[in-house]
Structure formats: structure tokens, C-alpha cells
Amino acid sequence: LLIDPARHFIPVAEVKRFIDVMALHKFNRLQMHLTDDTGWRVEIKKYPELTRIGSRMDWTQMQLESPSSAQARHSGFYSQQDIRELVRYAARRHIIIVPEIEMPGHIGAALASYPELSLNPQKLSALPPEQRWKAHEWILAPRPQSIAFMSAVLIEIMDLFPGPWIHIGGDEANCRAWTHSEELQTQMRELGLKNEAELHSWFIRQMDGFLTQHGRRMIGWDEILQGGLASGAIVMSWRGMEGGIAAAQAGHDVIMTPASHTYFDYYQGPVASEPKAWGTVLPWEKVLEFEPIPDDLRAAQARHVLGGQGQLWGELISTTRHREYMAWPRSAALAEVLWSPQTENRLESFRARLIEHLKRFDTAKINYRPLSADTQ
């Protein structure tokens, strides 16, 4: 599963509670989306401004305030001691935490903290920190200094997270902003790159190579496929199954995360009767239809599918009760899909077991979306 403290910070005790419920369902990986435009949530000792400035925002505040607002700001981040504690806590429950440090897009909190990463450092650094949040181009400038900066960040991240995987995002990058930068257009010509998409791929390969040199495997969302990848990179396929299929056919390991079946920030029922959410309606019954290994893959290719993951993107999820409501019972259905073979009567069998399972949730005071009347 994925949780998103970058958009709304999740205190350590609440992360532990989430890990406990994950362990009940035999989930064994927790991806933590630690950085984004609205918050940098992990202490980096070499760059203290990332948390001194970059942690003082959340998604709700960014939507409500004006760029010049100097009001008291939300703040939240994990100290390195917090991270080590969470990693140990999860490991005792057979869960590996996978950190996600987004780049080159979804990096606004870092740009507000260190303007030299931005496309226009002089313009951004001239502003007070509270005015920088909406004054940048939502993407870093992939100049050598930026690569050195992010590499130094990853050195500390690798020290904190001993698992073999480091997620660098790579998705939804505003590469169009590079078009208007004379500096980056010159850099592209010097590198022999034809367009901004190739510059994005070049940057991703720099980070991939750096992590590989340090014995780690890079994970990225399926946008990292453009331009080719090193053999050790892992693709998370979120824009449908097609990216995952293409990656597996090319010999890359894949984690299937299609929004159609695994985005648990989507509605669970009729919009008028549900808490505000994104997207379409995704009930647990549809999650149960998810097949992480498509028929398009031959046996040798199918071995590249490592598993699947459910996403709890946090823009609209700011409390434990809401997070649990969005996660369960959909995550229970996902665990069924990922751990159990497909059967003809999967829906009926799971429904009967789910009704009994939710009694455990009641006893443990774990929140969840009640089943529809025709399911009970």
C-alpha cells in the first residue's frame, strides 16, 4: 500500500497503526510518498531548509491561501530518528518501507526551500519563503548542481531505508517549462538531446545510475519508460496496464498499480453520499476484479510482475479515520487478489468472509466503509 504524508502529514503513531492493520492482511511493502509540491517530510541533515521551510505547508493550506500569506503554517516532518523507528517497527511486522523522493516534478517544497534548484534561481531566491510556494515552475532544472543535490539527498535516504528499493517518482513532470529556458536548451544541445522528453529521460537515467552504483534499485511511475531504462529499474504502471505490459515485455520488473483498480482515493459509492474524493467510483467489488498478471504476457514475461499496490493519495485525506475509511475494505479485497488464486466464485466467497472479517474491525475500532445493504 501507499500512504501520502507529503500532502497531509501523518504522525508517527498513525503510521504505526496503519502498519499494524496492513500486517493483519499480509501486506509486505509500504510506500511512503515523502515529498511533493506541498511538503517535504523527511529530515535531510545536509539540507536543513528542506524541513525548516519545506515542511511548513500542506495541500489544504496551499489551496486556501494566497501566495503572499504570512499566516501561521502547518508543519510536520519525520526526524531521522522517527524514520529509523518506523523502519524497525515495520520490519518486525515483515513490512519493508519504500521511500519515494519525487523528482524532477512534484518537487515544489524543495524549490521553495532551495531556489537554486529552480529554473529561475534569482527570481525565486529574491522572494521571502512564504511567497515561493506558487512562484516556481513545479519542476527542477536538471543542471549538474541539481543532480548533485538530489544525489546527496538520496545518500541520506539510503542510510535511513535499508531495503533494496528507492522510488524517485518521475511522473507528471512539467517538462514544457524547460522549453523556455535558454540554459536548458543549451544543455540539451550539448548532450545531443532532441527534446524535453529526452532531457527528462536523461535526468532519470542519472538517478538510476547513481542508485545502481550504490547497490539499490530505482522504482518510478510509468513515465520513466520514455527514452529507455537501465535493466535494474522497476516500473510502477499507474496509467492503466499498458505501461506495465510494455515494461515486462522489455525485461523490466513491474508493479501493477492501475488507477482503474488500485487508486483508493477514488469514491466508493454514489458521490452525493460519500466524503469528497477524486475520480470515478471504485468499490471493493471492482478491486476484486483486478488481475495483476495480464493475459498479454508470456510466462517468462509474467515473472517480471512483482505484485500490485493500492494508492491512498492524501490530498483529501487528512485524518486517520478518513484514511481507514478509504482503505478498508478495498485494501482487504486487494490482499485477496494479490495472495489468492483466481476462482470462479471469488466474489461470493470473499463477500461471505468479508462480512465476518469486518466484525474484527469493529472490535479493534478500525474505521471502514460499511458494506452496501445488498452485501450485508
Tab-separated table of C-alpha atoms in Angstrom:
chain	number	residue	atom	x	y	z
A	1	LEU	CA	0.000	0.000	0.000
A	2	LEU	CA	0.959	3.647	-0.415
A	3	ILE	CA	0.364	6.486	2.032
A	4	ASP	CA	0.935	10.154	1.307
A	5	PRO	CA	2.249	12.268	4.205
A	6	ALA	CA	3.552	14.815	1.686
A	7	ARG	CA	0.052	16.228	1.104
A	8	HIS	CA	-1.140	15.880	4.718
A	9	PHE	CA	1.430	14.904	7.323
A	10	ILE	CA	0.759	11.600	9.122
A	11	PRO	CA	2.162	11.453	12.690
A	12	VAL	CA	4.370	8.506	13.653
A	13	ALA	CA	1.710	6.889	15.862
A	14	GLU	CA	-0.802	6.944	12.996
A	15	VAL	CA	1.713	5.395	10.587
A	16	LYS	CA	2.305	2.600	13.115
A	17	ARG	CA	-1.431	1.996	13.396
A	18	PHE	CA	-1.668	1.776	9.606
A	19	ILE	CA	1.260	-0.676	9.537
A	20	ASP	CA	-0.463	-2.868	12.135
A	21	VAL	CA	-3.596	-3.173	10.018
A	22	MET	CA	-1.502	-3.827	6.909
A	23	ALA	CA	0.223	-6.692	8.693
A	24	LEU	CA	-3.152	-8.272	9.516
A	25	HIS	CA	-3.696	-8.584	5.757
A	26	LYS	CA	-0.192	-9.828	4.884
A	27	PHE	CA	0.827	-6.685	3.028
A	28	ASN	CA	4.627	-6.602	2.976
A	29	ARG	CA	5.551	-3.233	1.413
A	30	LEU	CA	4.593	0.274	2.475
A	31	GLN	CA	5.466	3.059	0.055
A	32	MET	CA	5.718	6.431	1.779
A	33	HIS	CA	5.286	9.413	-0.539
A	34	LEU	CA	7.548	11.689	1.484
A	35	THR	CA	7.997	14.722	-0.773
A	36	ASP	CA	5.825	16.745	-3.118
A	37	ASP	CA	4.816	20.296	-4.021
A	38	THR	CA	3.039	20.706	-0.685
A	39	GLY	CA	5.539	19.284	1.745
A	40	TRP	CA	8.978	17.788	2.360
A	41	ARG	CA	8.530	15.327	5.221
A	42	VAL	CA	11.906	13.717	5.913
A	43	GLU	CA	14.890	15.289	7.660
A	44	ILE	CA	17.993	15.645	5.474
A	45	LYS	CA	20.876	16.814	7.631
A	46	LYS	CA	22.916	18.225	4.749
A	47	TYR	CA	19.990	20.408	3.657
A	48	PRO	CA	18.119	21.575	6.782
A	49	GLU	CA	15.983	24.085	4.867
A	50	LEU	CA	14.089	21.182	3.319
A	51	THR	CA	12.289	20.721	6.603
A	52	ARG	CA	12.700	24.189	8.135
A	53	ILE	CA	10.892	25.692	5.139
A	54	GLY	CA	9.711	22.760	3.044
A	55	SER	CA	7.660	21.041	5.755
A	56	ARG	CA	5.599	24.155	6.539
A	57	MET	CA	2.716	23.554	4.167
A	58	ASP	CA	0.027	21.026	3.358
A	59	TRP	CA	-2.397	20.528	0.484
A	60	THR	CA	-5.375	22.171	2.163
A	61	GLN	CA	-3.446	25.282	3.100
A	62	MET	CA	-1.962	25.629	-0.376
A	63	GLN	CA	-5.462	25.605	-1.903
A	64	LEU	CA	-6.826	28.189	0.522
A	65	GLU	CA	-4.118	30.777	0.974
A	66	SER	CA	-2.777	33.461	-1.306
A	67	PRO	CA	0.899	33.280	-2.356
A	68	SER	CA	1.721	36.249	-0.116
A	69	SER	CA	0.080	34.852	3.003
A	70	ALA	CA	2.289	35.018	6.081
A	71	GLN	CA	-0.169	33.254	8.391
A	72	ALA	CA	0.948	30.535	10.787
A	73	ARG	CA	1.777	27.488	8.712
A	74	HIS	CA	1.113	23.814	9.137
A	75	SER	CA	4.318	21.939	9.857
A	76	GLY	CA	5.214	18.294	10.027
A	77	PHE	CA	8.132	16.053	9.161
A	78	TYR	CA	9.853	12.875	10.299
A	79	SER	CA	13.202	13.234	12.013
A	80	GLN	CA	15.801	10.686	11.031
A	81	GLN	CA	15.219	9.055	14.412
A	82	ASP	CA	11.480	8.818	13.573
A	83	ILE	CA	12.275	7.140	10.265
A	84	ARG	CA	14.597	4.584	11.846
A	85	GLU	CA	11.909	3.806	14.418
A	86	LEU	CA	9.265	3.321	11.726
A	87	VAL	CA	11.564	1.133	9.628
A	88	ARG	CA	12.258	-1.106	12.648
A	89	TYR	CA	8.580	-1.181	13.640
A	90	ALA	CA	7.531	-2.226	10.130
A	91	ALA	CA	10.323	-4.795	9.817
A	92	ARG	CA	9.126	-6.559	12.974
A	93	ARG	CA	5.814	-6.968	11.150
A	94	HIS	CA	7.504	-8.238	7.963
A	95	ILE	CA	6.923	-4.980	6.089
A	96	ILE	CA	9.620	-3.090	4.186
A	97	ILE	CA	9.134	0.660	3.872
A	98	VAL	CA	9.900	2.010	0.395
A	99	PRO	CA	10.630	5.765	0.384
A	100	GLU	CA	9.506	7.942	-2.501
A	101	ILE	CA	11.506	11.128	-3.112
A	102	GLU	CA	9.854	12.782	-6.109
A	103	MET	CA	11.864	14.257	-8.987
A	104	PRO	CA	12.115	16.094	-11.335
A	105	GLY	CA	8.455	17.160	-10.888
A	106	HIS	CA	6.279	17.203	-7.757
A	107	ILE	CA	9.187	18.955	-6.075
A	108	GLY	CA	7.768	22.356	-5.139
A	109	ALA	CA	8.622	22.057	-1.440
A	110	ALA	CA	12.300	21.606	-2.312
A	111	LEU	CA	12.213	24.557	-4.727
A	112	ALA	CA	10.719	26.783	-2.022
A	113	SER	CA	13.495	25.663	0.317
A	114	TYR	CA	16.428	25.839	-2.111
A	115	PRO	CA	15.667	28.193	-5.042
A	116	GLU	CA	18.945	27.240	-6.749
A	117	LEU	CA	17.188	24.040	-7.873
A	118	SER	CA	14.629	26.047	-9.835
A	119	LEU	CA	14.615	27.304	-13.411
A	120	ASN	CA	14.893	30.922	-12.218
A	121	PRO	CA	17.005	30.895	-9.022
A	122	GLN	CA	17.452	34.657	-8.822
A	123	LYS	CA	13.736	35.366	-9.128
A	124	LEU	CA	12.755	32.742	-6.561
A	125	SER	CA	15.508	33.484	-4.026
A	126	ALA	CA	14.545	37.187	-4.053
A	127	LEU	CA	11.145	36.274	-2.602
A	128	PRO	CA	10.543	35.532	1.078
A	129	PRO	CA	9.962	31.792	1.644
A	130	GLU	CA	6.208	32.161	2.168
A	131	GLN	CA	5.857	33.646	-1.327
A	132	ARG	CA	7.914	30.990	-3.140
A	133	TRP	CA	5.362	28.176	-2.960
A	134	LYS	CA	3.395	29.254	-6.021
A	135	ALA	CA	6.063	31.296	-7.814
A	136	HIS	CA	8.062	28.464	-9.417
A	137	GLU	CA	7.535	26.209	-12.438
A	138	TRP	CA	6.811	22.981	-10.469
A	139	ILE	CA	9.903	21.239	-11.828
A	140	LEU	CA	13.599	21.421	-11.045
A	141	ALA	CA	16.261	22.430	-13.528
A	142	PRO	CA	18.247	19.246	-14.282
A	143	ARG	CA	21.573	21.043	-14.272
A	144	PRO	CA	24.634	19.258	-12.773
A	145	GLN	CA	24.218	21.098	-9.468
A	146	SER	CA	20.656	19.793	-9.119
A	147	ILE	CA	21.805	16.247	-9.807
A	148	ALA	CA	24.489	16.617	-7.136
A	149	PHE	CA	21.893	17.981	-4.699
A	150	MET	CA	19.418	15.131	-5.250
A	151	SER	CA	22.226	12.566	-5.129
A	152	ALA	CA	23.251	13.879	-1.710
A	153	VAL	CA	19.634	13.625	-0.567
A	154	LEU	CA	19.498	10.007	-1.756
A	155	ILE	CA	22.696	9.186	0.153
A	156	GLU	CA	20.918	10.052	3.408
A	157	ILE	CA	17.710	8.321	2.288
A	158	MET	CA	19.632	5.108	1.573
A	159	ASP	CA	21.150	5.275	5.040
A	160	LEU	CA	17.684	5.564	6.597
A	161	PHE	CA	15.895	2.930	4.500
A	162	PRO	CA	17.868	-0.339	4.263
A	163	GLY	CA	15.519	-2.002	1.769
A	164	PRO	CA	16.743	-2.530	-1.796
A	165	TRP	CA	14.285	-0.099	-3.428
A	166	ILE	CA	14.228	3.697	-3.713
A	167	HIS	CA	11.293	5.321	-5.532
A	168	ILE	CA	12.086	8.552	-7.385
A	169	GLY	CA	8.631	9.281	-8.844
A	170	GLY	CA	9.313	10.664	-12.320
A	171	ASP	CA	5.640	11.268	-13.095
A	172	GLU	CA	3.652	14.274	-14.300
A	173	ALA	CA	6.759	16.419	-14.820
A	174	ASN	CA	6.125	19.890	-16.251
A	175	CYS	CA	8.779	19.443	-18.927
A	176	ARG	CA	7.200	22.192	-21.038
A	177	ALA	CA	8.772	24.703	-18.664
A	178	TRP	CA	12.199	23.613	-19.883
A	179	THR	CA	11.270	24.796	-23.391
A	180	HIS	CA	11.553	28.429	-22.314
A	181	SER	CA	14.897	28.068	-20.552
A	182	GLU	CA	17.859	29.180	-22.669
A	183	GLU	CA	20.167	27.472	-20.166
A	184	LEU	CA	18.467	24.087	-20.524
A	185	GLN	CA	18.092	24.391	-24.286
A	186	THR	CA	21.873	24.855	-24.428
A	187	GLN	CA	22.356	21.868	-22.137
A	188	MET	CA	20.128	19.749	-24.392
A	189	ARG	CA	22.183	20.677	-27.468
A	190	GLU	CA	25.426	19.860	-25.666
A	191	LEU	CA	24.033	16.453	-24.654
A	192	GLY	CA	22.688	15.765	-28.149
A	193	LEU	CA	19.091	15.571	-26.931
A	194	LYS	CA	16.253	16.270	-29.353
A	195	ASN	CA	13.527	17.486	-26.999
A	196	GLU	CA	12.429	17.964	-23.408
A	197	ALA	CA	11.160	14.376	-23.144
A	198	GLU	CA	14.687	13.170	-23.834
A	199	LEU	CA	16.030	15.561	-21.196
A	200	HIS	CA	13.577	14.044	-18.702
A	201	SER	CA	14.830	10.581	-19.607
A	202	TRP	CA	18.437	11.718	-19.327
A	203	PHE	CA	17.798	13.019	-15.816
A	204	ILE	CA	16.044	9.802	-14.763
A	205	ARG	CA	18.981	7.755	-16.070
A	206	GLN	CA	21.402	9.853	-13.993
A	207	MET	CA	19.488	8.988	-10.830
A	208	ASP	CA	19.065	5.371	-11.908
A	209	GLY	CA	22.799	5.034	-12.457
A	210	PHE	CA	23.566	6.673	-9.124
A	211	LEU	CA	21.289	4.311	-7.197
A	212	THR	CA	22.632	1.300	-9.092
A	213	GLN	CA	26.199	2.282	-8.167
A	214	HIS	CA	25.114	2.214	-4.531
A	215	GLY	CA	23.510	-1.216	-4.777
A	216	ARG	CA	19.894	-0.062	-4.866
A	217	ARG	CA	17.123	-0.475	-7.406
A	218	MET	CA	15.219	2.523	-8.675
A	219	ILE	CA	11.423	2.474	-8.907
A	220	GLY	CA	9.476	5.063	-10.886
A	221	TRP	CA	5.987	5.624	-12.235
A	222	ASP	CA	5.454	4.507	-15.825
A	223	GLU	CA	6.500	7.883	-17.310
A	224	ILE	CA	10.103	6.772	-16.726
A	225	LEU	CA	9.715	4.326	-19.622
A	226	GLN	CA	10.179	7.057	-22.205
A	227	GLY	CA	13.687	7.060	-23.562
A	228	GLY	CA	14.742	3.668	-22.206
A	229	LEU	CA	15.786	2.403	-18.787
A	230	ALA	CA	18.636	0.541	-17.192
A	231	SER	CA	17.945	-3.155	-16.711
A	232	GLY	CA	17.563	-2.903	-12.941
A	233	ALA	CA	14.875	-0.193	-12.898
A	234	ILE	CA	11.359	-1.136	-11.765
A	235	VAL	CA	8.244	0.405	-13.296
A	236	MET	CA	5.016	1.180	-11.435
A	237	SER	CA	2.244	1.131	-14.016
A	238	TRP	CA	-0.460	3.604	-12.940
A	239	ARG	CA	-1.886	4.887	-16.246
A	240	GLY	CA	-3.532	1.543	-16.949
A	241	MET	CA	-1.817	-1.796	-17.506
A	242	GLU	CA	-0.203	-0.922	-20.836
A	243	GLY	CA	2.968	0.588	-19.389
A	244	GLY	CA	3.473	-2.430	-17.161
A	245	ILE	CA	2.940	-4.825	-20.042
A	246	ALA	CA	5.449	-2.938	-22.214
A	247	ALA	CA	7.974	-2.855	-19.378
A	248	ALA	CA	7.643	-6.586	-18.645
A	249	GLN	CA	7.952	-7.397	-22.346
A	250	ALA	CA	11.162	-5.330	-22.397
A	251	GLY	CA	12.561	-7.284	-19.451
A	252	HIS	CA	11.870	-4.819	-16.622
A	253	ASP	CA	10.324	-5.744	-13.300
A	254	VAL	CA	6.895	-4.231	-12.802
A	255	ILE	CA	4.474	-3.390	-10.001
A	256	MET	CA	0.909	-3.079	-11.269
A	257	THR	CA	-0.867	-0.025	-9.835
A	258	PRO	CA	-3.554	0.915	-12.398
A	259	ALA	CA	-5.710	3.823	-11.269
A	260	SER	CA	-8.777	1.970	-12.524
A	261	HIS	CA	-8.476	-0.673	-9.763
A	262	THR	CA	-5.943	0.488	-7.145
A	263	TYR	CA	-6.477	4.212	-6.510
A	264	PHE	CA	-8.158	4.186	-3.134
A	265	ASP	CA	-8.531	7.968	-3.043
A	266	TYR	CA	-11.418	7.452	-5.510
A	267	TYR	CA	-15.064	7.393	-4.466
A	268	GLN	CA	-16.504	4.136	-3.127
A	269	GLY	CA	-20.170	4.787	-3.881
A	270	PRO	CA	-22.584	7.474	-5.103
A	271	VAL	CA	-20.807	10.805	-4.972
A	272	ALA	CA	-23.581	12.569	-3.056
A	273	SER	CA	-23.338	10.129	-0.145
A	274	GLU	CA	-19.538	9.853	0.136
A	275	PRO	CA	-16.780	12.035	1.616
A	276	LYS	CA	-15.157	14.220	-1.039
A	277	ALA	CA	-12.831	12.124	-3.170
A	278	TRP	CA	-11.296	12.025	-6.651
A	279	GLY	CA	-12.107	10.291	-9.872
A	280	THR	CA	-14.758	7.751	-10.577
A	281	VAL	CA	-16.437	5.223	-8.281
A	282	LEU	CA	-14.185	2.326	-7.281
A	283	PRO	CA	-15.985	-0.096	-4.925
A	284	TRP	CA	-14.318	-3.109	-3.364
A	285	GLU	CA	-16.106	-5.366	-5.855
A	286	LYS	CA	-14.184	-3.758	-8.718
A	287	VAL	CA	-10.899	-4.098	-6.819
A	288	LEU	CA	-11.642	-7.815	-6.632
A	289	GLU	CA	-11.714	-7.910	-10.459
A	290	PHE	CA	-8.089	-6.717	-10.676
A	291	GLU	CA	-5.739	-9.170	-12.396
A	292	PRO	CA	-2.122	-8.067	-11.846
A	293	ILE	CA	-0.727	-10.509	-14.413
A	294	PRO	CA	-2.367	-9.783	-17.790
A	295	ASP	CA	-3.046	-12.471	-20.367
A	296	ASP	CA	-0.861	-10.499	-22.821
A	297	LEU	CA	2.308	-11.669	-21.059
A	298	ARG	CA	4.040	-14.952	-21.769
A	299	ALA	CA	5.220	-16.989	-18.779
A	300	ALA	CA	8.778	-15.641	-18.904
A	301	GLN	CA	7.473	-12.068	-19.091
A	302	ALA	CA	4.887	-12.619	-16.350
A	303	ARG	CA	7.694	-13.389	-13.918
A	304	HIS	CA	8.617	-9.703	-14.106
A	305	VAL	CA	5.338	-8.752	-12.392
A	306	LEU	CA	6.405	-8.441	-8.759
A	307	GLY	CA	2.914	-7.675	-7.459
A	308	GLY	CA	0.456	-4.831	-7.089
A	309	GLN	CA	-0.154	-1.864	-4.821
A	310	GLY	CA	-3.082	0.236	-3.589
A	311	GLN	CA	-2.642	4.028	-3.521
A	312	LEU	CA	-4.034	6.307	-0.806
A	313	TRP	CA	-3.098	9.695	-2.241
A	314	GLY	CA	-3.521	12.221	0.544
A	315	GLU	CA	-4.766	15.489	-0.926
A	316	LEU	CA	-8.247	14.944	0.515
A	317	ILE	CA	-7.289	12.572	3.356
A	318	SER	CA	-6.162	14.403	6.484
A	319	THR	CA	-7.205	12.143	9.377
A	320	THR	CA	-6.737	8.534	10.468
A	321	ARG	CA	-10.467	7.790	10.372
A	322	HIS	CA	-10.779	9.111	6.834
A	323	ARG	CA	-7.675	7.194	5.718
A	324	GLU	CA	-9.057	3.971	7.181
A	325	TYR	CA	-12.457	4.643	5.612
A	326	MET	CA	-10.838	4.960	2.193
A	327	ALA	CA	-8.509	1.981	2.689
A	328	TRP	CA	-10.916	-0.640	4.019
A	329	PRO	CA	-12.461	-2.880	2.844
A	330	ARG	CA	-10.890	-2.105	-0.555
A	331	SER	CA	-7.395	-2.981	0.652
A	332	ALA	CA	-8.719	-6.275	2.007
A	333	ALA	CA	-10.022	-7.028	-1.488
A	334	LEU	CA	-6.609	-6.154	-2.923
A	335	ALA	CA	-4.900	-8.507	-0.464
A	336	GLU	CA	-7.271	-11.254	-1.642
A	337	VAL	CA	-6.313	-10.583	-5.263
A	338	LEU	CA	-2.571	-10.493	-4.609
A	339	TRP	CA	-2.340	-13.522	-2.308
A	340	SER	CA	-5.062	-15.889	-3.555
A	341	PRO	CA	-5.560	-17.686	-6.855
A	342	GLN	CA	-8.471	-16.688	-9.057
A	343	THR	CA	-11.558	-18.862	-8.616
A	344	GLU	CA	-14.953	-18.909	-10.290
A	345	ASN	CA	-16.782	-17.952	-7.115
A	346	ARG	CA	-14.263	-15.399	-5.814
A	347	LEU	CA	-16.858	-12.647	-5.330
A	348	GLU	CA	-19.298	-14.797	-3.345
A	349	SER	CA	-16.565	-16.425	-1.289
A	350	PHE	CA	-14.876	-13.152	-0.449
A	351	ARG	CA	-18.141	-11.388	0.408
A	352	ALA	CA	-19.062	-14.069	2.937
A	353	ARG	CA	-15.633	-13.897	4.567
A	354	LEU	CA	-15.598	-10.089	4.468
A	355	ILE	CA	-18.813	-9.840	6.481
A	356	GLU	CA	-17.164	-11.846	9.262
A	357	HIS	CA	-13.832	-10.045	8.851
A	358	LEU	CA	-15.354	-6.624	9.458
A	359	LYS	CA	-16.513	-7.779	12.879
A	360	ARG	CA	-12.817	-7.887	13.772
A	361	PHE	CA	-12.527	-4.295	12.590
A	362	ASP	CA	-15.387	-3.319	14.889
A	363	THR	CA	-13.685	-4.984	17.847
A	364	ALA	CA	-10.343	-3.314	17.035
A	365	LYS	CA	-12.039	0.058	16.406
A	366	ILE	CA	-10.660	0.261	12.867
A	367	ASN	CA	-12.784	2.500	10.682
A	368	TYR	CA	-14.048	1.289	7.278
A	369	ARG	CA	-16.738	1.981	4.735
A	370	PRO	CA	-19.803	-0.066	5.662
A	371	LEU	CA	-20.952	-2.585	3.115
A	372	SER	CA	-23.920	-1.745	0.969
A	373	ALA	CA	-27.277	-3.067	2.159
A	374	ASP	CA	-27.404	-5.718	-0.556
A	375	THR	CA	-23.983	-7.010	0.541
A	376	GLN	CA	-24.700	-7.447	4.254
